[in-house]
Short mmCIF file of C-alpha atoms in Angstrom, two decimals:
data_model
loop_
_atom_site.label_atom_id
_atom_site.label_comp_id
_atom_site.label_asym_id
_atom_site.label_seq_id
_atom_site.Cartn_x
_atom_site.Cartn_y
_atom_site.Cartn_z
CA UNK A 26 364.62 9.65 -13.84
CA UNK A 27 365.93 13.08 -14.79
CA UNK A 28 366.42 14.28 -11.25
CA UNK A 29 369.86 12.75 -10.82
CA UNK A 30 372.46 15.52 -10.65
CA UNK A 31 375.48 13.38 -9.82
CA UNK A 32 377.18 12.40 -13.07
CA UNK A 33 375.37 14.91 -15.22
CA UNK A 34 376.80 17.65 -17.43
CA UNK A 35 375.41 21.17 -17.34
CA UNK A 36 376.25 23.32 -20.37
CA UNK A 37 377.97 26.54 -19.38
CA UNK A 38 381.07 28.63 -19.62
CA UNK A 39 383.53 29.69 -16.92
CA UNK A 40 387.18 29.19 -16.04
CA UNK A 41 386.36 25.77 -14.55
CA UNK A 42 384.70 24.71 -17.82
CA UNK A 43 387.76 25.78 -19.80
CA UNK A 44 390.27 23.82 -17.74
CA UNK A 45 391.76 20.78 -19.44
CA UNK A 46 389.62 17.74 -18.52
CA UNK A 47 392.72 15.67 -17.74
CA UNK A 48 393.79 18.26 -15.20
CA UNK A 49 390.31 18.49 -13.71
CA UNK A 50 390.08 14.72 -13.49
CA UNK A 51 393.43 14.36 -11.72
CA UNK A 52 392.79 17.35 -9.44
CA UNK A 53 389.42 15.94 -8.39
CA UNK A 54 390.97 12.64 -7.35
CA UNK A 55 393.91 14.35 -5.75
CA UNK A 56 391.56 16.58 -3.77
CA UNK A 57 389.52 13.60 -2.61
CA UNK A 58 392.81 12.17 -1.37
CA UNK A 59 393.89 15.23 0.58
CA UNK A 60 390.46 15.60 2.19
CA UNK A 61 391.65 12.79 4.45
CA UNK A 62 394.59 14.92 5.61
CA UNK A 63 392.24 17.34 7.35
CA UNK A 64 392.04 16.68 11.08
CA UNK A 65 390.74 19.80 12.82
CA UNK A 66 388.18 22.58 12.53
CA UNK A 67 390.59 24.91 10.77
CA UNK A 68 391.67 22.42 8.12
CA UNK A 69 388.10 21.30 7.34
CA UNK A 70 387.02 24.92 7.25
CA UNK A 71 389.86 25.75 4.89
CA UNK A 72 388.92 22.95 2.48
CA UNK A 73 385.24 23.91 2.65
CA UNK A 74 386.16 27.49 1.76
CA UNK A 75 388.24 26.25 -1.17
CA UNK A 76 385.39 24.11 -2.50
CA UNK A 77 382.84 26.90 -2.10
CA UNK A 78 385.24 29.25 -3.89
CA UNK A 79 385.58 26.75 -6.76
CA UNK A 80 381.78 26.49 -6.96
CA UNK A 81 381.62 30.29 -7.01
CA UNK A 82 384.04 30.71 -9.91
CA UNK A 83 382.32 27.88 -11.83
CA UNK A 84 379.27 30.20 -12.02
CA UNK A 85 376.94 27.27 -11.29
CA UNK A 86 374.09 27.71 -8.84
CA UNK A 87 374.93 26.19 -5.45
CA UNK A 88 371.48 24.56 -5.49
CA UNK A 89 372.73 22.03 -8.04
CA UNK A 90 375.42 20.84 -5.65
CA UNK A 91 372.99 20.55 -2.76
CA UNK A 92 370.67 18.52 -4.98
CA UNK A 93 373.68 16.34 -5.76
CA UNK A 94 373.75 15.32 -2.09
CA UNK A 95 370.25 13.93 -2.24
CA UNK A 96 370.93 10.47 -3.73
CA UNK A 97 373.63 9.96 -1.08
CA UNK A 98 371.49 11.23 1.78
CA UNK A 99 370.82 7.84 3.39
CA UNK A 100 374.45 6.79 3.25
CA UNK A 101 375.52 10.11 4.79
CA UNK A 102 372.89 9.91 7.50
CA UNK A 103 373.76 6.32 8.32
CA UNK A 104 377.48 7.03 8.61
CA UNK A 105 376.98 10.19 10.62
CA UNK A 106 374.63 8.46 13.08
CA UNK A 107 377.05 5.57 13.39
CA UNK A 108 379.86 7.95 14.34
CA UNK A 109 377.58 9.94 16.60
CA UNK A 110 376.43 7.02 18.76
CA UNK A 111 379.23 4.48 18.51
CA UNK A 112 382.35 6.57 19.13
CA UNK A 113 383.80 5.20 22.36
CA UNK A 114 384.49 7.84 25.00
CA UNK A 115 385.50 8.06 28.65
CA UNK A 116 383.38 11.13 29.17
CA UNK A 117 379.93 10.43 27.69
CA UNK A 118 377.13 13.00 27.85
CA UNK A 119 374.53 10.31 27.48
CA UNK A 120 374.76 6.57 27.66
CA UNK A 121 372.31 3.77 26.94
CA UNK A 122 373.33 0.17 26.32
CA UNK A 123 375.87 0.21 23.54
CA UNK A 124 374.92 3.74 22.47
CA UNK A 125 377.16 6.54 23.66
CA UNK A 126 376.85 10.24 22.95
CA UNK A 127 379.91 12.35 23.58
CA UNK A 128 381.53 15.59 22.45
CA UNK A 129 384.19 13.49 20.68
CA UNK A 130 381.47 11.58 18.83
CA UNK A 131 379.73 14.78 17.81
CA UNK A 132 382.96 16.27 16.55
CA UNK A 133 383.85 13.20 14.51
CA UNK A 134 380.31 12.98 13.13
CA UNK A 135 380.52 16.61 12.02
CA UNK A 136 383.89 15.97 10.36
CA UNK A 137 382.50 12.94 8.52
CA UNK A 138 379.57 14.99 7.34
CA UNK A 139 381.83 17.75 6.00
CA UNK A 140 384.04 15.14 4.38
CA UNK A 141 381.02 13.78 2.47
CA UNK A 142 379.99 17.26 1.45
CA UNK A 143 383.51 18.08 0.21
CA UNK A 144 383.87 14.89 -1.81
CA UNK A 145 380.40 15.08 -3.34
CA UNK A 146 380.68 18.78 -4.15
CA UNK A 147 384.06 18.43 -5.84
CA UNK A 148 383.03 15.38 -7.89
CA UNK A 149 379.74 17.06 -8.82
CA UNK A 150 381.80 20.05 -9.94
CA UNK A 151 383.82 17.75 -12.20
CA UNK A 152 380.80 16.10 -13.82
CA UNK A 153 378.75 19.29 -14.12
CA UNK A 154 381.54 21.10 -15.96
CA UNK A 155 383.00 18.23 -17.98
CA UNK A 156 381.15 16.29 -20.67
CA UNK A 157 381.23 12.50 -20.25
CA UNK A 158 383.13 12.26 -23.52
CA UNK A 159 385.82 14.61 -22.19
CA UNK A 160 386.12 12.46 -19.09
CA UNK A 161 386.53 9.33 -21.16
CA UNK A 162 389.11 11.09 -23.37
CA UNK A 163 391.09 12.11 -20.34
CA UNK A 164 390.96 8.60 -18.88
CA UNK A 165 392.36 7.34 -22.16
CA UNK A 166 395.09 9.93 -22.07
CA UNK A 167 395.97 9.23 -18.44
CA UNK A 168 396.06 5.45 -19.01
CA UNK A 169 398.30 5.76 -22.08
CA UNK A 170 401.51 4.73 -20.26
CA UNK A 171 399.87 1.32 -19.61
CA UNK A 172 400.25 0.54 -23.32
CA UNK A 173 403.77 -0.55 -22.50
CA UNK A 174 402.38 -3.58 -20.64
CA UNK A 175 399.97 -4.30 -23.58
CA UNK A 176 396.93 -2.94 -21.76
CA UNK A 177 394.26 -2.23 -24.47
CA UNK A 178 393.91 1.47 -23.64
CA UNK A 179 392.11 2.59 -26.82
CA UNK A 180 389.60 -0.26 -26.66
CA UNK A 181 388.85 0.41 -23.02
CA UNK A 182 388.40 4.12 -23.78
CA UNK A 183 386.09 3.29 -26.68
CA UNK A 184 384.02 0.93 -24.51
CA UNK A 185 383.82 3.64 -21.91
CA UNK A 186 382.66 6.33 -24.31
CA UNK A 187 380.10 4.00 -25.93
CA UNK A 188 378.79 3.05 -22.49
CA UNK A 189 378.51 6.74 -21.57
CA UNK A 190 376.79 7.50 -24.87
CA UNK A 191 374.23 4.78 -24.16
CA UNK A 192 373.16 6.24 -20.81
CA UNK A 193 370.99 9.09 -22.15
CA UNK A 194 369.83 6.83 -24.99
CA UNK A 195 368.61 4.17 -22.58
CA UNK A 196 367.01 6.77 -20.31
CA UNK A 197 365.05 8.08 -23.32
CA UNK A 198 364.13 4.57 -24.36
CA UNK A 199 362.98 3.68 -20.83
CA UNK A 200 360.80 6.80 -20.61
CA UNK A 201 359.29 5.99 -23.99
CA UNK A 202 358.52 2.37 -23.11
CA UNK A 203 357.15 3.32 -19.69
CA UNK A 204 354.82 5.82 -21.35
CA UNK A 205 353.66 3.22 -23.85
CA UNK A 206 352.91 0.67 -21.11
CA UNK A 207 351.25 3.30 -18.92
CA UNK A 208 348.98 4.10 -21.84
CA UNK A 209 348.13 0.37 -21.86
CA UNK A 210 347.05 0.56 -18.25
CA UNK A 211 350.15 -0.33 -16.23
CA UNK A 212 350.38 1.51 -12.92
CA UNK A 213 353.95 1.65 -11.73
CA UNK A 214 354.38 1.77 -7.99
CA UNK A 215 350.97 0.35 -7.17
CA UNK A 216 350.07 -2.81 -5.29
CA UNK A 217 352.29 -5.14 -3.28
CA UNK A 218 355.97 -5.92 -3.76
CA UNK A 219 355.31 -8.80 -6.18
CA UNK A 220 352.91 -6.64 -8.17
CA UNK A 221 355.54 -3.92 -8.43
CA UNK A 222 358.28 -6.28 -9.54
CA UNK A 223 355.92 -7.78 -12.09
CA UNK A 224 355.09 -4.36 -13.50
CA UNK A 225 358.74 -3.97 -14.51
CA UNK A 226 358.74 -6.98 -16.84
CA UNK A 227 356.91 -5.00 -19.57
CA UNK A 228 359.72 -2.41 -19.41
CA UNK A 229 362.76 -4.63 -19.03
CA UNK A 230 362.06 -6.96 -21.94
CA UNK A 231 361.51 -4.22 -24.54
CA UNK A 232 364.51 -2.37 -23.09
CA UNK A 233 366.75 -5.41 -23.55
CA UNK A 234 365.47 -5.97 -27.07
CA UNK A 235 366.01 -2.38 -28.10
CA UNK A 236 369.43 -2.00 -26.47
CA UNK A 237 370.64 -5.09 -28.35
CA UNK A 238 369.31 -3.69 -31.59
CA UNK A 239 370.85 -0.25 -30.94
CA UNK A 240 374.19 -1.93 -30.16
CA UNK A 241 373.94 -4.01 -33.32
CA UNK A 242 373.16 -0.93 -35.43
CA UNK A 243 376.06 0.93 -33.89
CA UNK A 244 378.46 -1.91 -34.67
CA UNK A 245 377.31 -1.99 -38.31
CA UNK A 246 377.55 1.80 -38.58
CA UNK A 247 381.09 1.78 -37.19
CA UNK A 248 382.19 -1.04 -39.46
CA UNK A 249 380.69 0.55 -42.55
CA UNK A 250 382.61 3.71 -41.81
CA UNK A 251 385.79 1.64 -41.65
CA UNK A 252 386.42 1.71 -37.91
CA UNK A 253 389.61 -0.03 -36.95
CA UNK A 254 391.33 0.45 -33.66
CA UNK A 255 395.02 0.39 -33.01
CA UNK A 256 397.99 2.60 -33.74
CA UNK A 257 397.82 5.89 -35.56
CA UNK A 258 394.18 6.85 -35.07
CA UNK A 259 393.97 10.61 -35.02
CA UNK A 260 391.66 12.42 -32.63
CA UNK A 261 388.64 14.49 -33.45
CA UNK A 262 388.67 16.20 -30.05
CA UNK A 263 392.18 17.33 -29.24
CA UNK A 264 392.89 18.10 -25.61
CA UNK A 265 395.19 21.05 -25.07
CA UNK A 266 397.04 21.82 -21.88
CA UNK A 267 397.23 25.58 -21.24
CA UNK A 268 398.87 27.83 -18.69
CA UNK A 269 395.71 27.98 -16.57
CA UNK A 270 395.99 24.21 -16.10
CA UNK A 271 399.49 24.63 -14.70
CA UNK A 272 398.10 27.33 -12.42
CA UNK A 273 395.36 24.94 -11.25
CA UNK A 274 397.94 22.28 -10.42
CA UNK A 275 400.00 24.94 -8.63
CA UNK A 276 396.96 25.87 -6.55
CA UNK A 277 396.61 22.22 -5.51
CA UNK A 278 400.23 22.08 -4.38
CA UNK A 279 399.74 25.31 -2.45
CA UNK A 280 396.64 23.90 -0.80
CA UNK A 281 398.49 20.75 0.21
CA UNK A 282 401.26 22.81 1.82
CA UNK A 283 398.79 25.06 3.68
CA UNK A 284 396.83 21.99 4.76
CA UNK A 285 399.93 20.26 6.11
CA UNK A 286 400.75 23.44 7.99
CA UNK A 287 397.28 23.89 9.54
CA UNK A 288 397.14 20.19 10.35
CA UNK A 289 400.20 20.19 12.56
CA UNK A 290 399.48 23.61 13.95
CA UNK B 30 334.74 12.75 -26.20
CA UNK B 31 335.38 16.41 -26.68
CA UNK B 32 338.92 17.40 -25.69
CA UNK B 33 339.49 20.97 -24.60
CA UNK B 34 342.85 22.55 -23.82
CA UNK B 35 342.58 25.75 -21.83
CA UNK B 36 345.67 27.96 -21.50
CA UNK B 37 347.93 24.95 -21.20
CA UNK B 38 351.62 25.61 -20.66
CA UNK B 39 354.12 22.86 -20.13
CA UNK B 40 357.76 23.44 -19.32
CA UNK B 41 360.33 20.70 -19.02
CA UNK B 42 362.53 20.75 -15.93
CA UNK B 43 360.80 23.81 -14.53
CA UNK B 44 362.97 26.05 -12.31
CA UNK B 45 366.32 24.83 -13.58
CA UNK B 46 368.78 26.27 -16.11
CA UNK B 47 367.80 23.43 -18.44
CA UNK B 48 364.18 24.59 -18.50
CA UNK B 49 362.53 24.35 -21.90
CA UNK B 50 359.07 25.26 -23.07
CA UNK B 51 357.11 22.33 -24.51
CA UNK B 52 353.78 24.11 -24.85
CA UNK B 53 353.15 27.81 -24.54
CA UNK B 54 349.64 28.89 -23.51
CA UNK B 55 347.77 26.51 -25.79
CA UNK B 56 343.99 26.73 -26.02
CA UNK B 57 342.36 24.30 -28.38
CA UNK B 58 339.26 22.17 -28.87
CA UNK B 59 339.44 18.75 -30.52
CA UNK B 60 335.97 17.73 -31.57
CA UNK B 61 334.20 14.51 -30.77
CA UNK B 62 334.16 11.78 -33.44
CA UNK B 63 336.27 13.82 -35.84
CA UNK B 64 339.53 12.96 -37.54
CA UNK B 65 341.98 15.65 -36.46
CA UNK B 66 345.51 15.92 -37.81
CA UNK B 67 348.25 17.66 -35.84
CA UNK B 68 351.17 18.89 -37.91
CA UNK B 69 354.33 20.83 -37.15
CA UNK B 70 358.08 20.52 -37.41
CA UNK B 71 360.15 18.14 -35.33
CA UNK B 72 360.38 19.56 -31.81
CA UNK B 73 357.44 21.93 -32.24
CA UNK B 74 355.48 20.38 -29.38
CA UNK B 75 353.10 17.94 -31.12
CA UNK B 76 354.01 14.94 -28.99
CA UNK B 77 353.99 17.03 -25.82
CA UNK B 78 350.48 18.19 -26.71
CA UNK B 79 348.98 14.74 -27.15
CA UNK B 80 350.71 13.23 -24.11
CA UNK B 81 348.61 15.59 -22.00
CA UNK B 82 345.41 14.00 -23.23
CA UNK B 83 345.93 10.79 -21.27
CA UNK B 84 347.89 12.47 -18.48
CA UNK B 85 351.25 10.88 -19.30
CA UNK B 86 352.49 14.38 -18.64
CA UNK B 87 350.69 17.07 -16.75
CA UNK B 88 350.47 20.77 -17.54
CA UNK B 89 352.66 23.23 -15.65
CA UNK B 90 349.64 25.51 -15.74
CA UNK B 91 346.20 25.40 -17.37
CA UNK B 92 343.64 22.60 -17.67
CA UNK B 93 342.70 19.90 -20.13
CA UNK B 94 339.17 18.55 -20.24
CA UNK B 95 338.72 15.08 -21.69
CA UNK B 96 334.99 14.36 -21.63
CA UNK B 97 333.99 14.94 -17.99
CA UNK B 98 337.50 14.38 -16.77
CA UNK B 99 339.66 17.38 -15.92
CA UNK B 100 343.46 17.29 -15.86
CA UNK B 101 345.22 20.05 -13.94
CA UNK B 102 348.77 20.50 -12.62
CA UNK B 103 347.52 18.99 -9.33
CA UNK B 104 346.02 15.85 -10.88
CA UNK B 105 347.02 12.78 -8.90
CA UNK B 106 348.93 10.00 -10.64
CA UNK B 107 346.47 7.45 -9.29
CA UNK B 108 343.03 6.61 -10.67
CA UNK B 109 344.00 7.45 -14.22
CA UNK B 110 343.00 4.03 -15.53
CA UNK B 111 339.51 5.00 -16.63
CA UNK B 112 340.94 7.96 -18.54
CA UNK B 113 343.64 5.86 -20.18
CA UNK B 114 341.18 3.16 -21.08
CA UNK B 115 339.16 5.70 -23.03
CA UNK B 116 342.17 7.33 -24.68
CA UNK B 117 344.26 4.78 -26.58
CA UNK B 118 347.67 5.86 -27.72
CA UNK B 119 349.78 4.45 -30.53
CA UNK B 120 353.30 5.78 -30.06
CA UNK B 121 355.99 6.28 -32.66
CA UNK B 122 357.47 2.88 -33.47
CA UNK B 123 354.98 1.13 -31.18
CA UNK B 124 356.63 -2.24 -31.89
CA UNK B 125 359.07 -1.38 -29.09
CA UNK B 126 356.29 -1.92 -26.53
CA UNK B 127 355.89 -5.64 -27.31
CA UNK B 128 357.13 -7.96 -24.57
CA UNK B 129 354.94 -11.04 -24.13
CA UNK B 130 355.88 -14.46 -25.48
CA UNK B 131 352.88 -14.71 -27.78
CA UNK B 132 351.07 -12.17 -29.92
CA UNK B 133 347.78 -13.11 -28.25
CA UNK B 134 349.04 -12.36 -24.73
CA UNK B 135 350.49 -9.07 -25.86
CA UNK B 136 347.22 -7.92 -27.37
CA UNK B 137 345.39 -9.06 -24.20
CA UNK B 138 347.78 -7.12 -21.95
CA UNK B 139 346.06 -3.73 -22.25
CA UNK B 140 342.45 -4.92 -21.97
CA UNK B 141 343.25 -7.05 -18.91
CA UNK B 142 345.01 -4.13 -17.21
CA UNK B 143 341.82 -2.18 -17.72
CA UNK B 144 339.79 -4.89 -16.04
CA UNK B 145 338.47 -6.94 -18.97
CA UNK B 146 337.95 -10.63 -18.21
CA UNK B 147 340.38 -13.13 -19.72
CA UNK B 148 337.81 -14.68 -22.06
CA UNK B 149 336.65 -11.26 -23.28
CA UNK B 150 340.25 -10.19 -23.82
CA UNK B 151 340.91 -13.37 -25.82
CA UNK B 152 337.86 -12.65 -27.92
CA UNK B 153 339.03 -9.10 -28.45
CA UNK B 154 342.52 -10.28 -29.47
CA UNK B 155 340.98 -12.54 -32.11
CA UNK B 156 338.94 -9.68 -33.51
CA UNK B 157 341.79 -7.17 -33.46
CA UNK B 158 344.40 -9.35 -35.15
CA UNK B 159 342.02 -9.70 -38.12
CA UNK B 160 341.21 -6.00 -38.03
CA UNK B 161 344.87 -5.06 -38.47
CA UNK B 162 345.15 -7.44 -41.41
CA UNK B 163 346.90 -10.47 -39.92
CA UNK B 164 345.37 -13.96 -39.65
CA UNK B 165 344.40 -15.77 -36.46
CA UNK B 166 347.39 -18.08 -36.99
CA UNK B 167 349.61 -15.21 -35.82
CA UNK B 168 348.14 -15.28 -32.31
CA UNK B 169 350.36 -18.15 -31.16
CA UNK B 170 353.58 -16.76 -32.62
CA UNK B 171 356.18 -14.84 -30.68
CA UNK B 172 356.01 -11.14 -31.53
CA UNK B 173 359.80 -11.14 -31.86
CA UNK B 174 359.66 -13.60 -34.78
CA UNK B 175 357.58 -11.20 -36.89
CA UNK B 176 358.76 -8.67 -39.44
CA UNK B 177 358.87 -4.98 -38.52
CA UNK B 178 355.60 -4.22 -40.33
CA UNK B 179 353.82 -7.15 -38.69
CA UNK B 180 355.09 -6.11 -35.25
CA UNK B 181 353.68 -2.65 -35.88
CA UNK B 182 350.28 -4.16 -36.64
CA UNK B 183 350.34 -6.32 -33.51
CA UNK B 184 351.22 -3.28 -31.40
CA UNK B 185 348.36 -1.30 -32.92
CA UNK B 186 346.02 -4.25 -32.27
CA UNK B 187 347.19 -4.18 -28.63
CA UNK B 188 346.08 -0.57 -28.28
CA UNK B 189 342.77 -1.02 -30.12
CA UNK B 190 341.88 -4.12 -28.07
CA UNK B 191 340.89 -2.01 -25.05
CA UNK B 192 338.26 -0.43 -27.28
CA UNK B 193 339.18 3.21 -26.62
CA UNK B 194 336.78 5.97 -27.63
CA UNK B 195 339.60 8.30 -28.60
CA UNK B 196 342.67 7.06 -30.45
CA UNK B 197 345.85 9.11 -30.58
CA UNK B 198 348.32 8.17 -33.30
CA UNK B 199 351.87 9.49 -33.23
CA UNK B 200 353.21 8.93 -36.75
CA UNK B 201 351.78 5.42 -36.91
CA UNK B 202 352.96 4.73 -40.45
CA UNK B 203 356.57 5.96 -40.22
CA UNK B 204 358.81 3.46 -41.95
CA UNK B 205 356.02 1.35 -43.46
CA UNK B 206 355.82 0.53 -47.17
CA UNK B 207 353.21 2.44 -49.26
CA UNK B 208 350.70 -0.44 -49.34
CA UNK B 209 350.96 -1.06 -45.59
CA UNK B 210 350.69 2.64 -44.98
CA UNK B 211 347.44 2.94 -46.90
CA UNK B 212 345.96 -0.15 -45.20
CA UNK B 213 346.73 1.22 -41.74
CA UNK B 214 345.40 4.69 -42.53
CA UNK B 215 342.21 3.21 -44.01
CA UNK B 216 341.81 1.16 -40.85
CA UNK B 217 341.88 4.29 -38.69
CA UNK B 218 339.49 6.09 -41.02
CA UNK B 219 337.07 3.15 -40.68
CA UNK B 220 337.35 3.23 -36.90
CA UNK B 221 336.44 6.91 -37.03
CA UNK B 222 333.40 6.15 -39.20
CA UNK B 223 332.30 3.69 -36.50
CA UNK B 224 332.17 6.61 -34.08
CA UNK B 225 335.62 7.14 -32.60
CA UNK B 226 337.68 10.29 -32.29
CA UNK B 227 341.01 10.05 -34.11
CA UNK B 228 343.95 12.36 -33.45
CA UNK B 229 346.84 11.88 -35.86
CA UNK B 230 350.31 13.38 -35.59
CA UNK B 231 352.00 13.27 -38.97
CA UNK B 232 354.57 14.82 -41.26
CA UNK B 233 352.80 13.45 -44.32
CA UNK B 234 350.61 16.19 -45.75
CA UNK B 235 348.99 13.77 -48.21
CA UNK B 236 347.65 11.77 -45.26
CA UNK B 237 346.30 14.99 -43.78
CA UNK B 238 344.60 15.92 -47.07
CA UNK B 239 343.19 12.43 -47.65
CA UNK B 240 341.98 11.52 -44.17
CA UNK B 241 341.64 14.47 -41.82
CA UNK B 242 338.59 16.70 -41.35
CA UNK B 243 340.26 19.09 -38.96
CA UNK B 244 343.83 20.25 -38.81
CA UNK B 245 345.95 21.85 -36.11
CA UNK B 246 349.27 23.51 -36.96
CA UNK B 247 351.80 23.73 -34.12
CA UNK B 248 354.89 25.88 -34.35
CA UNK B 249 357.37 26.76 -31.60
CA UNK B 250 355.15 25.34 -28.83
CA UNK B 251 352.16 27.40 -29.96
CA UNK B 252 349.02 26.69 -31.98
CA UNK B 253 349.38 28.63 -35.23
CA UNK B 254 346.19 27.58 -36.98
CA UNK B 255 343.11 25.39 -36.53
CA UNK B 256 340.60 24.59 -39.24
CA UNK B 257 339.73 22.48 -42.24
CA UNK B 258 342.76 21.18 -44.16
CA UNK B 259 341.58 22.81 -47.39
CA UNK B 260 341.46 26.25 -45.78
CA UNK B 261 344.75 25.87 -43.97
CA UNK B 262 346.64 24.65 -47.03
CA UNK B 263 345.37 27.77 -48.80
CA UNK B 264 346.62 30.09 -46.05
CA UNK B 265 349.41 32.04 -47.78
CA UNK B 266 350.87 33.35 -44.57
CA UNK B 267 351.56 29.90 -43.12
CA UNK B 268 353.11 28.73 -46.36
CA UNK B 269 355.35 31.72 -46.98
CA UNK B 270 356.64 31.63 -43.40
CA UNK B 271 357.80 28.07 -43.98
CA UNK B 272 355.66 26.70 -41.19
CA UNK B 273 353.77 24.31 -43.41
CA UNK B 274 354.41 22.30 -46.57
CA UNK B 275 351.76 21.34 -49.12
CA UNK B 276 350.34 17.97 -50.17
CA UNK B 277 351.60 16.71 -53.54
CA UNK B 278 348.40 17.57 -55.40
CA UNK B 279 348.58 21.17 -54.23
CA UNK B 280 352.24 21.44 -55.27
CA UNK B 281 351.28 20.07 -58.69
CA UNK B 282 348.45 22.59 -58.98
CA UNK B 283 350.82 25.41 -58.04
CA UNK B 284 353.11 24.40 -60.90
CA UNK B 285 350.17 24.14 -63.30
CA UNK B 286 349.00 27.62 -62.40
CA UNK B 287 352.29 28.97 -63.78
CA UNK B 288 351.04 27.71 -67.16
CA UNK B 289 347.51 28.13 -68.46
CA UNK B 290 345.62 26.85 -65.44
CA UNK B 291 344.23 28.83 -62.58
CA UNK B 292 343.01 27.56 -59.22
CA UNK B 293 341.05 29.92 -56.98
CA UNK B 294 341.69 27.41 -54.19
CA UNK B 295 344.48 24.84 -54.33
CA UNK B 296 343.12 21.27 -54.62
CA UNK B 297 344.65 19.09 -51.89
CA UNK B 298 343.75 15.55 -52.96
CA UNK B 299 344.32 13.73 -56.23
CA UNK B 300 340.58 13.45 -56.94
CA UNK B 301 340.06 17.17 -56.38
CA UNK B 302 343.02 17.90 -58.62
CA UNK B 303 341.87 15.66 -61.47
CA UNK B 304 338.33 17.03 -61.26
CA UNK B 305 339.67 20.59 -61.53
CA UNK B 306 341.94 19.75 -64.45
CA UNK B 307 339.16 17.93 -66.29
CA UNK B 308 336.89 20.88 -65.84
CA UNK B 309 339.47 23.37 -67.04
CA UNK B 310 340.49 21.28 -70.08
CA UNK B 311 337.01 20.28 -71.28
CA UNK B 312 334.93 22.66 -69.22
CA UNK B 313 333.76 25.70 -71.12
#
């Protein structure tokens, strides 16, 4: 349960941590976009160097990023194999039925693999260095212009931050309930499929009951402290845009230009 | 069953920057058929300690012996049923473990997992519901229609129904009213008198003074003291270092000793206190 690295914050301090979360959020998505501009060894290599450099200055152990790949492993493997054996080619090295192995296929498979690595590393970098609450604050801030078309930005942001707050709470609750049922003799992951599904009923029902009661308590607590959404709510956490954030955006522009240059080279 | 911890260390998320020490080289014996209280501040490692006893968590290094059974870092997750049948565990707020549609089925859940026949489990449920102070008419109700205190009792009945030799209680009376609290504690004391080992985690020093025969003080993932409650509550070092607080009777005696009374050893229960006062007022 606690092994999941993707989507998890790691307390720390470095230049990446200090960047404005709005900037980091936008840069991450922008970077994922420009990954698709890369089309040759040099451009993929350049992006990989950039990502590794970002990991280096974040002062986080590279091991965390490699662990972040693990939950996606099957998807990566499946896609890579698909590219490897199903890329049509006039000059196959090996051929059997509908399966074709060619240098083109191998090249494309390698590119796809690097693309996955780039995207997962950069998004892991975002979540490792940014607290969920900062991410939800920056989504709120980025969506603000939508208020013009009456989109309920503050409510959506509140829902988002409550949902994020509930994740660790529910993980704790699940661990607690699983322990309690284990102590009453439940063996998870034993027996046939039906047996395994049945062994989750004693977790799911208490989990539902307690998440409803936690939600109910939260609603009462918010109401009793006079929560009211709408105009004029001040912020407890104020985001501040500094010069380093401009520099970070500048670096992204520079990278785009270099990438466009290498691409057509 | 005698429970022996030998150099047990447990670290959470070993080999990561988030690593934290839950237990630090703990060696400890919990004696058979005794009532042992485990005290310590929030986060000191009490719950981590007891979760080792039925292998819900395993040590990072060291061994735990529970009767003939040995738990080591390599212990397999399978075949733990016989251990868990013998070591019942009442968690904090155990009412959150209820899930069946009737109280009876919920109490029968544990025993049947441990291989008891349905008719025996039913019989056991009947006995247990009365033992925890609810009538047989509760057996057909849904546990979710009961009050918080009643749910707590049903959950405790569900653990006792498997007839464990050792019962671990993690703050079983938190949030109960004073009458309910005393009833539940008396119930555990009676179970001990019938020959079971009771291990109680608590923040309530009066419960320790009134019920426990042995006491373990945990502080910062280490065992600071083991012994009889009376001796430990008279240990000046533990008290001055703010590791331990006193039962009410002892606090009262401390205040009295600033006047004309003197106590060579602080009394820890009300009866000890009143006996001492009587003797000092009328004594000579």
